[in-house]
XYZ file of C-alpha atoms in Angstrom:
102
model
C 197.883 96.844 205.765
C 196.378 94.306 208.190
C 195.269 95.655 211.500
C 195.287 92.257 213.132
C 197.221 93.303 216.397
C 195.425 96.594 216.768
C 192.557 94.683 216.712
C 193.577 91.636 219.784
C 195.004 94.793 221.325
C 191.813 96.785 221.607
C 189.695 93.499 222.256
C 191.889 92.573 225.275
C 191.167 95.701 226.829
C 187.048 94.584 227.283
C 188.184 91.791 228.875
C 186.318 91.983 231.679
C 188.954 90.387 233.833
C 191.902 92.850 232.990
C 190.752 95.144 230.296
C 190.662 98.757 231.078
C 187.343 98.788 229.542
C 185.926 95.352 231.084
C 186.824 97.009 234.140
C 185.449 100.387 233.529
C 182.455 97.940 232.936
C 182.178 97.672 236.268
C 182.972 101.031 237.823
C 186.447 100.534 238.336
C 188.731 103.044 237.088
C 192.256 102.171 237.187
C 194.666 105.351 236.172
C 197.744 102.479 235.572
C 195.158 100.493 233.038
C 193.909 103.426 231.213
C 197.340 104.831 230.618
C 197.849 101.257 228.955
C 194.503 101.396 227.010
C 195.727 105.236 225.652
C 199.427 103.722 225.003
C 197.880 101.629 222.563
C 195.592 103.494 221.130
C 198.221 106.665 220.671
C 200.563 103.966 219.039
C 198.250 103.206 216.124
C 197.957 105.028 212.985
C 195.708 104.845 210.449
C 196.865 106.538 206.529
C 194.535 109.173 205.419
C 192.879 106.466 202.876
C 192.914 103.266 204.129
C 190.598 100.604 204.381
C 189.964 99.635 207.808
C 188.339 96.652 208.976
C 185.068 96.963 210.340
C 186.152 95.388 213.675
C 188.765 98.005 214.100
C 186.228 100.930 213.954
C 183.841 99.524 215.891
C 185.881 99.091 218.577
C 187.854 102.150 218.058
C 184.485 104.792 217.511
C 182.520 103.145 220.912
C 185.141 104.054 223.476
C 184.478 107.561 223.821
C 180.734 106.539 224.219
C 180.956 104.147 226.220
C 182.812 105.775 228.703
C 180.878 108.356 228.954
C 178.080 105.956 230.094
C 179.956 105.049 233.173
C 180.788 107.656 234.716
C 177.977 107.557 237.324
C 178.997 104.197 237.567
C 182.384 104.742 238.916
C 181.284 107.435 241.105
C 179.331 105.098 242.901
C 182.023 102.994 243.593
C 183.791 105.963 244.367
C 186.095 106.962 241.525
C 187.878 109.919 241.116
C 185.679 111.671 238.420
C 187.325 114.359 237.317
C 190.367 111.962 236.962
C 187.998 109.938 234.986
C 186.348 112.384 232.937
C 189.899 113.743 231.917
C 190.187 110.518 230.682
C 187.407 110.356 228.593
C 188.900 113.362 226.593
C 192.059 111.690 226.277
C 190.451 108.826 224.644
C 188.127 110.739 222.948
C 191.263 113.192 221.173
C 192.653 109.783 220.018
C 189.938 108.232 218.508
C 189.672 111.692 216.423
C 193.138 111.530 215.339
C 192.402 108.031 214.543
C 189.382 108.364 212.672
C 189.079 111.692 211.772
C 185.823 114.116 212.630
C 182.896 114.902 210.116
């Protein structure tokens, strides 16, 4: 299976003009874009044993992290945090279903 359009569709969200995450980026937290970001991500599905492209995981496994990192960062810009940090687990419970836990 080719995960091309998973792929453009998780790199167009760090754009840093319109992505969720390019946005996030720079402390602003958008509840419309991060609905989008989840839509996609709750849309893919990965079989138990596939091979998945590098690129794919890489982009898939930093998302949780990353967010984390800015949460002080859209506080100062004045965020709504708890929205935000809901938001992180929403993310977060995809990427697990995703990729699976250790």
């Amino acid at each position: 299976m080719s995960y091309e359009s998973e792929i453009e569709a998780l790199e167009s969200e760090w754009s840093l003009e319109d992505g969720f995450l390019g946005q996030v980026r720079q402390g602003r937290f958008s509840a419309e874009d991060f609905q989008r970001a989840l839509g996609r991500l709750a849309a893919m599905s990965i079989e138990e044993d596939a091979e998945v492209p590098r690129r794919l995981v890489s982009l898939l496994w930093y998302i949780p992290i990353f967010m984390q990192w800015q949460v002080e960062r859209v506080r100062e810009l004045g965020g709504d945090v708890a929205t935000y940090t809901s938001a992180i687990q929403l993310m977060t419970n995809e990427v697990e279903r995703l990729l699976g836990v250790p």
